Amino acid sequence: AMPVSILSYEQIEGCKFERYVLFCYDLHLPRNFTPQCT
């Protein structure tokens, strides 16, 4: 996987303050790859 981006945001709900950081990656998969629920 190759890192491509970082997203950060804050959310305020009443007295609750939350910070989130999402790390985004590009996954190189074969063309015939089919995701399966396990």
mmCIF file of C-alpha atoms in Angstrom:
data_model
loop_
_atom_site.group_PDB
_atom_site.id
_atom_site.type_symbol
_atom_site.label_atom_id
_atom_site.label_comp_id
_atom_site.label_asym_id
_atom_site.label_seq_id
_atom_site.Cartn_x
_atom_site.Cartn_y
_atom_site.Cartn_z
ATOM 1 C CA ALA A 1 0.000 0.000 0.000
ATOM 2 C CA MET A 2 1.183 3.498 -0.802
ATOM 3 C CA PRO A 3 0.239 6.387 1.533
ATOM 4 C CA VAL A 4 -1.565 9.102 -0.439
ATOM 5 C CA SER A 5 -3.329 11.394 2.018
ATOM 6 C CA ILE A 6 -4.188 12.256 5.610
ATOM 7 C CA LEU A 7 -7.564 13.716 6.549
ATOM 8 C CA SER A 8 -8.176 15.273 9.932
ATOM 9 C CA TYR A 9 -11.350 16.777 11.282
ATOM 10 C CA GLU A 10 -12.985 17.774 14.547
ATOM 11 C CA GLN A 11 -16.528 17.216 15.696
ATOM 12 C CA ILE A 12 -18.331 18.979 18.530
ATOM 13 C CA GLU A 13 -21.520 17.462 19.888
ATOM 14 C CA GLY A 14 -22.845 19.170 23.006
ATOM 15 C CA CYS A 15 -19.992 19.047 25.550
ATOM 16 C CA LYS A 16 -18.197 16.323 23.625
ATOM 17 C CA PHE A 17 -15.226 17.283 21.430
ATOM 18 C CA GLU A 18 -13.689 14.616 19.177
ATOM 19 C CA ARG A 19 -10.716 14.673 16.824
ATOM 20 C CA TYR A 20 -10.263 12.173 14.028
ATOM 21 C CA VAL A 21 -7.335 11.402 11.748
ATOM 22 C CA LEU A 22 -7.812 9.149 8.721
ATOM 23 C CA PHE A 23 -4.795 7.771 6.891
ATOM 24 C CA CYS A 24 -5.563 6.986 3.230
ATOM 25 C CA TYR A 25 -3.670 4.474 1.105
ATOM 26 C CA ASP A 26 -3.715 3.260 -2.487
ATOM 27 C CA LEU A 27 -3.812 -0.513 -2.671
ATOM 28 C CA HIS A 28 -2.411 -2.055 -5.824
ATOM 29 C CA LEU A 29 -4.484 -5.156 -6.576
ATOM 30 C CA PRO A 30 -4.596 -7.524 -9.545
ATOM 31 C CA ARG A 31 -7.240 -6.663 -12.158
ATOM 32 C CA ASN A 32 -9.071 -9.917 -11.461
ATOM 33 C CA PHE A 33 -9.311 -9.235 -7.700
ATOM 34 C CA THR A 34 -12.844 -9.642 -6.319
ATOM 35 C CA PRO A 35 -13.512 -8.691 -2.688
ATOM 36 C CA GLN A 36 -15.311 -11.334 -0.651
ATOM 37 C CA CYS A 37 -17.229 -11.020 2.583
ATOM 38 C CA THR A 38 -15.899 -13.520 5.109
#
